[in-house]
mmCIF file of C-alpha atoms (C1' of nucleotides) in Angstrom:
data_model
loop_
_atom_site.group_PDB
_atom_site.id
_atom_site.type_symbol
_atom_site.label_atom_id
_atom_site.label_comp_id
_atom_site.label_asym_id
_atom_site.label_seq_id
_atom_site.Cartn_x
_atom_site.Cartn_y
_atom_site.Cartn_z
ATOM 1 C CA UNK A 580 0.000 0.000 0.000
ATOM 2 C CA UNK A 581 2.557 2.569 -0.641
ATOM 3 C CA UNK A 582 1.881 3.330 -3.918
ATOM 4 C CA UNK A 583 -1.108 6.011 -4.539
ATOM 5 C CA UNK A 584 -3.881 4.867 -6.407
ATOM 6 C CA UNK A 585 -5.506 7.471 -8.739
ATOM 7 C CA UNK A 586 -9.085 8.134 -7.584
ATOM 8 C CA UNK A 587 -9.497 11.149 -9.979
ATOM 9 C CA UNK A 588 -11.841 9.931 -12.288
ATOM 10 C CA UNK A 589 -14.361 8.670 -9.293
ATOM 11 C CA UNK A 590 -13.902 11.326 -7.977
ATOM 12 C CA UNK A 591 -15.709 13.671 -10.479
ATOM 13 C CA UNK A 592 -19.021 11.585 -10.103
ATOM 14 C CA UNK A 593 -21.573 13.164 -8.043
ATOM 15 C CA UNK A 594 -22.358 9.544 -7.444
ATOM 16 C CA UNK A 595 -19.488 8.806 -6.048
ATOM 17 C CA UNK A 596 -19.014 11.762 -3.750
ATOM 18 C CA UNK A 597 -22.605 11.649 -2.852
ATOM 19 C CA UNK A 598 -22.215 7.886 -1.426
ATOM 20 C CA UNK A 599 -18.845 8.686 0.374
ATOM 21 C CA UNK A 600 -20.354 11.282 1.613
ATOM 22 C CA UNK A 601 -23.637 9.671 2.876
ATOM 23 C CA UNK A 602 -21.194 6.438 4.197
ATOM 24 C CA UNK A 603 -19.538 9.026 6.329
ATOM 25 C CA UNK A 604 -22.178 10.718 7.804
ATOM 26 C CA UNK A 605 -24.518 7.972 8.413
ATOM 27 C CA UNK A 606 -21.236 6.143 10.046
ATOM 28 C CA UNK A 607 -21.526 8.576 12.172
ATOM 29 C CA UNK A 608 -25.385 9.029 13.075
ATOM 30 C CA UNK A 609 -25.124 4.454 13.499
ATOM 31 C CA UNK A 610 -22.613 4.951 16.248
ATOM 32 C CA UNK A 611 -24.094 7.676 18.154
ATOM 33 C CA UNK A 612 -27.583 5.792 18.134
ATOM 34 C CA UNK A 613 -26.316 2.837 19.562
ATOM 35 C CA UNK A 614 -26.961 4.187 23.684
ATOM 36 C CA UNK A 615 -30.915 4.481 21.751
ATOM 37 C CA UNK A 616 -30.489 0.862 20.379
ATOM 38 C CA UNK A 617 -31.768 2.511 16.940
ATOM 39 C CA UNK A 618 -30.927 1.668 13.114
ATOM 40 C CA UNK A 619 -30.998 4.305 11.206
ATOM 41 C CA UNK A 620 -34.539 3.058 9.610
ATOM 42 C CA UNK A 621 -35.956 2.063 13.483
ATOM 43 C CA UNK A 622 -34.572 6.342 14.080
ATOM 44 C CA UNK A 623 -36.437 7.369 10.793
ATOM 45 C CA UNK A 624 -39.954 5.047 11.188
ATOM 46 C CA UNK A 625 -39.967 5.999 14.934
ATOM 47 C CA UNK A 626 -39.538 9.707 14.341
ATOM 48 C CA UNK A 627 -42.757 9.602 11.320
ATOM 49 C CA UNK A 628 -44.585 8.106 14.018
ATOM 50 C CA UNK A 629 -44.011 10.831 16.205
ATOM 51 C CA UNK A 630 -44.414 13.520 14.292
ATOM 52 C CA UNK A 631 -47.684 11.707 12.641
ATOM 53 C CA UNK A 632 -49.338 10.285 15.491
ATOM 54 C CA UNK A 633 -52.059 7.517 13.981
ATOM 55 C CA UNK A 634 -49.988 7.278 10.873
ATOM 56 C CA UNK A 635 -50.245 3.325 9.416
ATOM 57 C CA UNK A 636 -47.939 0.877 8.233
ATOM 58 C CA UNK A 637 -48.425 1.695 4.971
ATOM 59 C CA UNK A 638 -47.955 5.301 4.971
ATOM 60 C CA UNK A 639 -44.846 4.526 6.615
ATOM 61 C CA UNK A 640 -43.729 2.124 3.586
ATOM 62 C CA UNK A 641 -44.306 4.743 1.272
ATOM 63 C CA UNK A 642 -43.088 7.513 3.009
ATOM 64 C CA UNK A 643 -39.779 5.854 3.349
ATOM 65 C CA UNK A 644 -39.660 3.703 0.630
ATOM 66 C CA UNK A 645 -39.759 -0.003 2.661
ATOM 67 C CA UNK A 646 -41.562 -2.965 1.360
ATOM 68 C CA UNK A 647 -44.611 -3.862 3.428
ATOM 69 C CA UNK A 648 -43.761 -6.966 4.578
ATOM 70 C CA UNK A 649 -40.248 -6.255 5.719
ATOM 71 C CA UNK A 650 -42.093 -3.534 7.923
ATOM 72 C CA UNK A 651 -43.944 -6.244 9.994
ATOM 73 C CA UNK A 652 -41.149 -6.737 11.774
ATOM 74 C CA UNK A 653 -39.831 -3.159 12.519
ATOM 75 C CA UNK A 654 -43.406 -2.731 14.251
ATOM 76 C CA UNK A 655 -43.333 -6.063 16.138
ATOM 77 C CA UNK A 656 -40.119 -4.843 17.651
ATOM 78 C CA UNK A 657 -41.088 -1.441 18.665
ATOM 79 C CA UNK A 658 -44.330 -2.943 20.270
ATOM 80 C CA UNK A 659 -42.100 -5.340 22.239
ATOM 81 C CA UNK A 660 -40.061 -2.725 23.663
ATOM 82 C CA UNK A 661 -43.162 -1.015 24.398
ATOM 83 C CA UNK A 662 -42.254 2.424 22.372
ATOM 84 C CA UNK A 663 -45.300 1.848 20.109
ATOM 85 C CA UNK A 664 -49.183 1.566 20.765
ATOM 86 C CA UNK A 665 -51.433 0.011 17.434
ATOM 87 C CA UNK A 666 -54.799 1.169 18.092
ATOM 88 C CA UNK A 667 -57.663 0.204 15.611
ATOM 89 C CA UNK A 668 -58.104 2.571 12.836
ATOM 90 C CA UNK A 669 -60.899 5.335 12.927
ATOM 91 C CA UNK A 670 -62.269 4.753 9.446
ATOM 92 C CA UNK A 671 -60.368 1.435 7.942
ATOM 93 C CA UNK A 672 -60.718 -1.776 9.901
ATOM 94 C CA UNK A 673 -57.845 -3.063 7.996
ATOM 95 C CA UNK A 674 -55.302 -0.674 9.367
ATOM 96 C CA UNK A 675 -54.512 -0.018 12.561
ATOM 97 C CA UNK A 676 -53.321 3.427 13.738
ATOM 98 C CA UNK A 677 -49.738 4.157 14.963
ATOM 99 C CA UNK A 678 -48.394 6.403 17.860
ATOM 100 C CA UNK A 679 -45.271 6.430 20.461
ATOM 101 C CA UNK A 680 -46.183 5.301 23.935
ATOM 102 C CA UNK A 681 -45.143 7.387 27.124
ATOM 103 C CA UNK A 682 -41.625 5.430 26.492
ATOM 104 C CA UNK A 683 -41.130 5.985 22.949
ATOM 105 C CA UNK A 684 -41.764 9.793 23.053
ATOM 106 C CA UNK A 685 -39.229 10.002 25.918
ATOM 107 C CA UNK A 686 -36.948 7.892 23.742
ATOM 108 C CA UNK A 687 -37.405 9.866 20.733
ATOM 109 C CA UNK A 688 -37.153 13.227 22.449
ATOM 110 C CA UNK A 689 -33.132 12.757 23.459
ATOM 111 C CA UNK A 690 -32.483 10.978 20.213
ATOM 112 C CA UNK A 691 -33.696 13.492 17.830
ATOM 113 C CA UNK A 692 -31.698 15.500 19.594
ATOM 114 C CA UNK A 693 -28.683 13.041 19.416
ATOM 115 C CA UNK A 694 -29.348 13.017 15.638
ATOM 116 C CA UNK A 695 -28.712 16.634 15.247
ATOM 117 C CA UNK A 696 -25.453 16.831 17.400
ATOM 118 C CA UNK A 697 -24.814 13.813 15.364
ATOM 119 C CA UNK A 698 -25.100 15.636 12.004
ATOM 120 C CA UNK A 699 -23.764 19.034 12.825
ATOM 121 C CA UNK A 700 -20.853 16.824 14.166
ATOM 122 C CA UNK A 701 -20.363 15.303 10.778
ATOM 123 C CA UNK A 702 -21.041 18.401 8.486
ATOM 124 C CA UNK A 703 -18.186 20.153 10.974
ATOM 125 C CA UNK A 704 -16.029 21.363 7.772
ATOM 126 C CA UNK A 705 -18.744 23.391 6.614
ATOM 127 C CA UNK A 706 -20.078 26.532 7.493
ATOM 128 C CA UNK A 707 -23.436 27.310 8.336
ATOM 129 C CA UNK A 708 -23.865 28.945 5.623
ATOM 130 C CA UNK A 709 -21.845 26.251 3.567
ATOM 131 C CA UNK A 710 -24.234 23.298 5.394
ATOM 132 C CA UNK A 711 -27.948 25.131 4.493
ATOM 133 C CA UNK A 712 -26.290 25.189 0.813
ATOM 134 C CA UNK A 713 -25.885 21.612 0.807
ATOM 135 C CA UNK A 714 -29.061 20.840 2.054
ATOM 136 C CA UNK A 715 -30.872 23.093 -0.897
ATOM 137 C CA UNK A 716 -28.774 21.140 -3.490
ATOM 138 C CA UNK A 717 -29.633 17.376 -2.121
ATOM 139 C CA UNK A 718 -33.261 18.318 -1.577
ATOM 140 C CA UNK A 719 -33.534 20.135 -5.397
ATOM 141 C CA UNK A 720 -31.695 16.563 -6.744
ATOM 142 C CA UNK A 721 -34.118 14.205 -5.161
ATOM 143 C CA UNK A 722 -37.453 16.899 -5.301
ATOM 144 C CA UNK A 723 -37.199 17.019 -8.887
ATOM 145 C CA UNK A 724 -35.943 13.452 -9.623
ATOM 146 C CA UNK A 725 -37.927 13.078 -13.148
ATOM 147 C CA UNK B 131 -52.494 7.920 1.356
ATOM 148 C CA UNK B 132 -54.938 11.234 1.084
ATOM 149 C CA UNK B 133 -53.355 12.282 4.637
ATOM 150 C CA UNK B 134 -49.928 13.884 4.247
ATOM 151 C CA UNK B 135 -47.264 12.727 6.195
ATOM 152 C CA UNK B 136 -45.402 15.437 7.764
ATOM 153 C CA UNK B 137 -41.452 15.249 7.048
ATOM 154 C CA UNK B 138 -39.977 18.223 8.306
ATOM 155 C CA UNK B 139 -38.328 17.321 11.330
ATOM 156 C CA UNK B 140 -35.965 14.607 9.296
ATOM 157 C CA UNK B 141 -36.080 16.986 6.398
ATOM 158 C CA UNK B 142 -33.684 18.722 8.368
ATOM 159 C CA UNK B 143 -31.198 16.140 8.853
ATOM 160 C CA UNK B 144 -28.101 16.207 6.675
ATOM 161 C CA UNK B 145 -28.144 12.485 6.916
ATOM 162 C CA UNK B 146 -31.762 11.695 5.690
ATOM 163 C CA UNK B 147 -30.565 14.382 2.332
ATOM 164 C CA UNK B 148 -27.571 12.881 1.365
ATOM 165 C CA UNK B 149 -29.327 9.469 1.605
ATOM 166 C CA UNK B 150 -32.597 10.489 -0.448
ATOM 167 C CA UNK B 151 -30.000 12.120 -3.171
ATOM 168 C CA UNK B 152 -27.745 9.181 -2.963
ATOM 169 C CA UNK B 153 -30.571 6.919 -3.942
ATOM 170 C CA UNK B 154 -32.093 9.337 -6.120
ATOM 171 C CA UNK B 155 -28.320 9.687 -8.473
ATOM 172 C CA UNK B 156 -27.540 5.890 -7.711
ATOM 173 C CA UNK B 157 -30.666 4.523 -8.955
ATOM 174 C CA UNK B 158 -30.342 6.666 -12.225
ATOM 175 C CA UNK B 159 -26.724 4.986 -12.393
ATOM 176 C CA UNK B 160 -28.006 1.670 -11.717
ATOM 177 C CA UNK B 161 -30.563 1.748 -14.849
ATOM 178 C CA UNK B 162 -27.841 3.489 -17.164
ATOM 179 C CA UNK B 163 -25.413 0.810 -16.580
ATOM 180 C CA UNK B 164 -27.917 -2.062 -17.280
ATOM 181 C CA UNK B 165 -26.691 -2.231 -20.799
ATOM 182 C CA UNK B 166 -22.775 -2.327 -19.827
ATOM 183 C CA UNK B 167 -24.191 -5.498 -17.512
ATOM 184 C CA UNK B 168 -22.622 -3.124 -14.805
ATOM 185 C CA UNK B 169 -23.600 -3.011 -10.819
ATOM 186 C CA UNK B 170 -22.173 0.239 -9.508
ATOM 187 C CA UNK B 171 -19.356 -1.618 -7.350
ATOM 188 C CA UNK B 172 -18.391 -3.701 -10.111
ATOM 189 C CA UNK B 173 -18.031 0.048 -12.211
ATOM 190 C CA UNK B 174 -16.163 1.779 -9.474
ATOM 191 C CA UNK B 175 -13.574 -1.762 -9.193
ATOM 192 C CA UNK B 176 -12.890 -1.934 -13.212
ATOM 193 C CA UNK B 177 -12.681 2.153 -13.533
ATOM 194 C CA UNK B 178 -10.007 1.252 -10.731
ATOM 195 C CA UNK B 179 -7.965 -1.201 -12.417
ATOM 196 C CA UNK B 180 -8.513 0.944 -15.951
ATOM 197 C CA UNK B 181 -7.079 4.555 -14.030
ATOM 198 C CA UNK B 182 -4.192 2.346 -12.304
ATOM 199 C CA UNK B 183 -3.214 -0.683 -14.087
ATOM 200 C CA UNK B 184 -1.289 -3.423 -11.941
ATOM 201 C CA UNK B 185 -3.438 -2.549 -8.833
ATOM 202 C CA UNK B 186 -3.473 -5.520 -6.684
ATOM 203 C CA UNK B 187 -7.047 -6.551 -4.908
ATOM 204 C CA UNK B 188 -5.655 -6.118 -1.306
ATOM 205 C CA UNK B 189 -5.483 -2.207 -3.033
ATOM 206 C CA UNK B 190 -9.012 -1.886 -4.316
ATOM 207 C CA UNK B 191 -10.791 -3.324 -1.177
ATOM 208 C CA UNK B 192 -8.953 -0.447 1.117
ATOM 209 C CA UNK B 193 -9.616 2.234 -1.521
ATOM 210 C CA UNK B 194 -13.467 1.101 -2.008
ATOM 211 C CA UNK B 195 -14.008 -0.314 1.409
ATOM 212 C CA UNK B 196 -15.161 -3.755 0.167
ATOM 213 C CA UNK B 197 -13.664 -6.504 2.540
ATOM 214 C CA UNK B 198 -11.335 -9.117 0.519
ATOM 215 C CA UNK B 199 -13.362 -12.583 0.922
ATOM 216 C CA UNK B 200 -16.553 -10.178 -1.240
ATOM 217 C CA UNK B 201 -13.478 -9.145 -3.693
ATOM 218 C CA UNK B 202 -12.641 -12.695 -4.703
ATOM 219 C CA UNK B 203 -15.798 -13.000 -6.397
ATOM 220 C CA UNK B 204 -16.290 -9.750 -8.076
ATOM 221 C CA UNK B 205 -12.551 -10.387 -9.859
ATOM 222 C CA UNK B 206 -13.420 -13.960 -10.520
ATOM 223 C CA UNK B 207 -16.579 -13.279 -12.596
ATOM 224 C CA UNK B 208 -14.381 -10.115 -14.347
ATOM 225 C CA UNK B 209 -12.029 -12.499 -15.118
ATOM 226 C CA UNK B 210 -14.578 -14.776 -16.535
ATOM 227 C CA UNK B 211 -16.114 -12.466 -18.893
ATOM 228 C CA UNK B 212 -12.720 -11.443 -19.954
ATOM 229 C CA UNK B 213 -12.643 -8.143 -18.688
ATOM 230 C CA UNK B 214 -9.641 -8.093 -16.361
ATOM 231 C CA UNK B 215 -6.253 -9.744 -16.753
ATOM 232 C CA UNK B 216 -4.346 -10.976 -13.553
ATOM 233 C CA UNK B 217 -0.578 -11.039 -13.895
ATOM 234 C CA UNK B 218 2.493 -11.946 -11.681
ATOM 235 C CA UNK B 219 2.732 -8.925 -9.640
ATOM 236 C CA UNK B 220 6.535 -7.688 -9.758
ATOM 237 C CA UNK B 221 7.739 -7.491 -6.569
ATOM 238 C CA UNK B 222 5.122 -9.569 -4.210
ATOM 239 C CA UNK B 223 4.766 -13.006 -5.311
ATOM 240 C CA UNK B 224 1.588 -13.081 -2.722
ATOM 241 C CA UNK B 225 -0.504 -11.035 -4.799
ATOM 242 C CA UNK B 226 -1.333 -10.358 -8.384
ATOM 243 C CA UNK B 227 -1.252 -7.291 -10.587
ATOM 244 C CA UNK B 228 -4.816 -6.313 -12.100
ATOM 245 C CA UNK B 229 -5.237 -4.555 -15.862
ATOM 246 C CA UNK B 230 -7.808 -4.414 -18.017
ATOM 247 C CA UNK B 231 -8.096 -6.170 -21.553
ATOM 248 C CA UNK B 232 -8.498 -4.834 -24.263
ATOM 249 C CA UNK B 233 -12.556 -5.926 -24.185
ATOM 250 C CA UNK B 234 -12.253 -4.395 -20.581
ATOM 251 C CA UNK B 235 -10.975 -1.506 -21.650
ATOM 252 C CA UNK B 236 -13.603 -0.687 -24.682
ATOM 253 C CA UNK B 237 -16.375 -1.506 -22.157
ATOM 254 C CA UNK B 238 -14.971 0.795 -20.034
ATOM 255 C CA UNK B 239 -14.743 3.420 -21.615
ATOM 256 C CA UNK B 240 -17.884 3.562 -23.150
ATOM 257 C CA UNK B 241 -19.444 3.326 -19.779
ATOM 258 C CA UNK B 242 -17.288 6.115 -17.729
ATOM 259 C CA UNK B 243 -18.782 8.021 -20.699
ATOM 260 C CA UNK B 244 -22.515 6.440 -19.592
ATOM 261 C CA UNK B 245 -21.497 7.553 -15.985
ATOM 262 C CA UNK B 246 -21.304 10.819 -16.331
ATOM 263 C CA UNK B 247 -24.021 11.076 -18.197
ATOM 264 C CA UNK B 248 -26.305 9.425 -15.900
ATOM 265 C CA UNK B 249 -24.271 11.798 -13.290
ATOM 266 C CA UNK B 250 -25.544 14.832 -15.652
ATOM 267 C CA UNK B 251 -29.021 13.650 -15.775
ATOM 268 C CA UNK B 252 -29.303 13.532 -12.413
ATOM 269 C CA UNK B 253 -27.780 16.933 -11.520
ATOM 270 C CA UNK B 254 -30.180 18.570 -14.255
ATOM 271 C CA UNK B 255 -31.868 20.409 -11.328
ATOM 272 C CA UNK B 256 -28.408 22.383 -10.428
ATOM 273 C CA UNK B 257 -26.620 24.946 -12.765
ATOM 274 C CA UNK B 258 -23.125 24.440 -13.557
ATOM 275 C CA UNK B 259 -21.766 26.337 -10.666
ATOM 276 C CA UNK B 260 -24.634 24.727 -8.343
ATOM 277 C CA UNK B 261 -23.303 20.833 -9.287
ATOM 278 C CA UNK B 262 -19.800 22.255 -8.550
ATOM 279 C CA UNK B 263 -20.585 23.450 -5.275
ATOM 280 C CA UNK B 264 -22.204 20.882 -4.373
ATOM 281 C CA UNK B 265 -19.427 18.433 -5.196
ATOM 282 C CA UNK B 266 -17.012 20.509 -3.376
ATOM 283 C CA UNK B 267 -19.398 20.674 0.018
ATOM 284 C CA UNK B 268 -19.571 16.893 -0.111
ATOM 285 C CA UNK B 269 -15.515 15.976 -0.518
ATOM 286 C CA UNK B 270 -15.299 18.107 2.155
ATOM 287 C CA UNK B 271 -17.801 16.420 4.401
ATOM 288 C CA UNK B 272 -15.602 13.239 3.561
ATOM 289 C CA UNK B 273 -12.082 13.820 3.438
ATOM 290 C CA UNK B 274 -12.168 15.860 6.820
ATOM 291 C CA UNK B 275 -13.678 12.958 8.655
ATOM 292 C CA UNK B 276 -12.828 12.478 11.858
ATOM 293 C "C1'" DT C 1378 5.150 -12.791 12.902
ATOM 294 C "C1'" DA C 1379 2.410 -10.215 9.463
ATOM 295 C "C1'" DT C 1380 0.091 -9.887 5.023
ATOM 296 C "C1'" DT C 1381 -2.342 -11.468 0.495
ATOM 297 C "C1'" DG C 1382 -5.631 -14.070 -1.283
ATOM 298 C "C1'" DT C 1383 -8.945 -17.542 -0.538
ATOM 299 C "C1'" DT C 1384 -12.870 -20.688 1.283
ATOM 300 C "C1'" DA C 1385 -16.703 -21.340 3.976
ATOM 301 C "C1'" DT C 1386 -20.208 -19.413 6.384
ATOM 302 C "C1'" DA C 1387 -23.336 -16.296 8.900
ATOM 303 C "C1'" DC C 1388 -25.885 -12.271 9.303
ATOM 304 C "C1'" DT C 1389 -28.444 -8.345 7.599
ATOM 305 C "C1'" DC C 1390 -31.037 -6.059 4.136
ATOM 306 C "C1'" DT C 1391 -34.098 -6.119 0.466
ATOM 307 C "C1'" DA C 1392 -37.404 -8.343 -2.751
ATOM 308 C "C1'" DT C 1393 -41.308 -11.594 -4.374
ATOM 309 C "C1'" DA C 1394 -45.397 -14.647 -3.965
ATOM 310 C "C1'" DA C 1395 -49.296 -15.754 -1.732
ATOM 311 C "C1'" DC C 1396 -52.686 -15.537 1.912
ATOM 312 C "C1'" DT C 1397 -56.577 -13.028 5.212
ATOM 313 C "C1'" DA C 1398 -59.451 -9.632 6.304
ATOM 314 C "C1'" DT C 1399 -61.616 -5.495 5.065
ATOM 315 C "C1'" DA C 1400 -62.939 -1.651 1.649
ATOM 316 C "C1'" DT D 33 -61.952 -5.952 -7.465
ATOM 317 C "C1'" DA D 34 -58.561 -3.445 -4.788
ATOM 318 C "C1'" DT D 35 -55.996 -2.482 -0.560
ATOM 319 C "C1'" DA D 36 -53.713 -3.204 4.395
ATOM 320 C "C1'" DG D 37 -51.365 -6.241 6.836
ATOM 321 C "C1'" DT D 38 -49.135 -10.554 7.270
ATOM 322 C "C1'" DT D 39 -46.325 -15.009 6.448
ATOM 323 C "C1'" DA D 40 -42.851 -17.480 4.279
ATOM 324 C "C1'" DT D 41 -39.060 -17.382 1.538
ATOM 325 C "C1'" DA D 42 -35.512 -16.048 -1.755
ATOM 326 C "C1'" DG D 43 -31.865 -13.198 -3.099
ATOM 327 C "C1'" DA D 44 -28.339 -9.440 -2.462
ATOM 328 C "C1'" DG D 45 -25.056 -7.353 0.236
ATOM 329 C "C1'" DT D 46 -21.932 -7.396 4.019
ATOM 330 C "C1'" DA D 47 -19.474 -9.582 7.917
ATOM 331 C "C1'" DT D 48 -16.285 -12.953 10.650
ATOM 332 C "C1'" DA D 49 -13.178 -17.042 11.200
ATOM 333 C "C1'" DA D 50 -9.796 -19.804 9.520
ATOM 334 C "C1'" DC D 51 -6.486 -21.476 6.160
ATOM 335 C "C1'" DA D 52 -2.287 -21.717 2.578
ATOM 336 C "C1'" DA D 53 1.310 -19.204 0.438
ATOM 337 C "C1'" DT D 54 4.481 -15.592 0.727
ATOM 338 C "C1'" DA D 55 6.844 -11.480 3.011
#
DNA sequence: TATTGTTATACTCTATAACTATA
DNA sequence: TATAGTTATAGAGTATAACAATA
């Protein structure tokens, strides 16, 4: 490994620098969840559910983009640890509606809060003025995705 | 689905952007390369060998981050469809040096060329100076990690 | 003694088919 | 007939342990 190998050419994909960039930071948010016992997809499903009290299963497959039946298990977990209630839907018998119990809000609180030390540790290079940048020119590639 | 699902909160994460962009630009990548027979790791290991001929494996899995029992089978199938060439490597008689053929290297280039359209495509949202911003924001993120 | 490449294997993540209960 | 949730299962992708050959 002394010789230097030429990363030049990957480097000019915004493919590329978009996945190194997303392996870094989310490297980052996986270790400082671990005192929460949360994935990055139990953080993200737990947070919708918070912020959406009621929401279903299937609004949270859509939302984030995870096959229904690999959900099941997500859910049967948080009910387990007791950070989720299912109560029956108000209008659809076949859904059931999802919110955090006493638990899970107290859980979520500190870790949302965890997640945003955890990014502003990661996005430390950049100014504030460099990071809210960034964050217009991710959300305008995957708004307008044709 | 008529409800809408309120995002904000991990709208704001620099994590749950880069990730949404990533698979936004990556799944674009992953359809263009379809005709090349291409997955995006087995792009990023021949554009590799192709920018730095005589590369050894041990070399690409600390460069790409790909752990050397999931190598052997990448090269094998290269090999296979006559892509790659594996020669005595000079010095080490452990490992071997890695070029492209001459099939390899048509294939090649015909897909960096794909890449950076696909790249292009997916960037179509972002002026010139925007994409190069952007680019810039994220090596940063990356090469100053802690 | 350490490193390269390899085999075998396990674990996680993601994807598909098919079923039930309800709309 | 279509949809929500579920089960079972298959396929990628990624990880660890252990080995032979060479440094």
């Amino acid at each position: 490994m002394t010789d230097t190998i030429d990363t030049r050419y990957l480097e000019t994909l915004l493919g590329y620098n978009t996945r190194r960039a997303t392996l870094t930071i989310i490297g980052r948010f996986i270790e400082r969840m671990v005192e929460f016992d949360l994935r990055p997809v139990d953080f993200s499903v737990l947070s919708l559910i918070g912020h959406n009290p009621g929401i279903t299963a299937r609004q949270l497959c859509h939302t984030l983009n995870i096959l229904p039946p690999n959900m099941v298990g997500f859910l049967k977990a948080f009910e387990k640890r007791d950070l989720i209630d299912r109560s029956p839907h108000p209008t659809d018998g076949r859904s059931m509606g999802l919110t955090l119990t006493k638990k899970g809000q107290q859980l979520m609180q500190k870790a949302e809060v965890a997640a945003i030390e955890s990014d502003a540790s990661a996005a430390y290079p950049l100014s504030a003025s460099e990071q809210k940048t960034l964050m217009r020119l991710l959300q305008k590639i995957y708004r307008n995705a044709a």
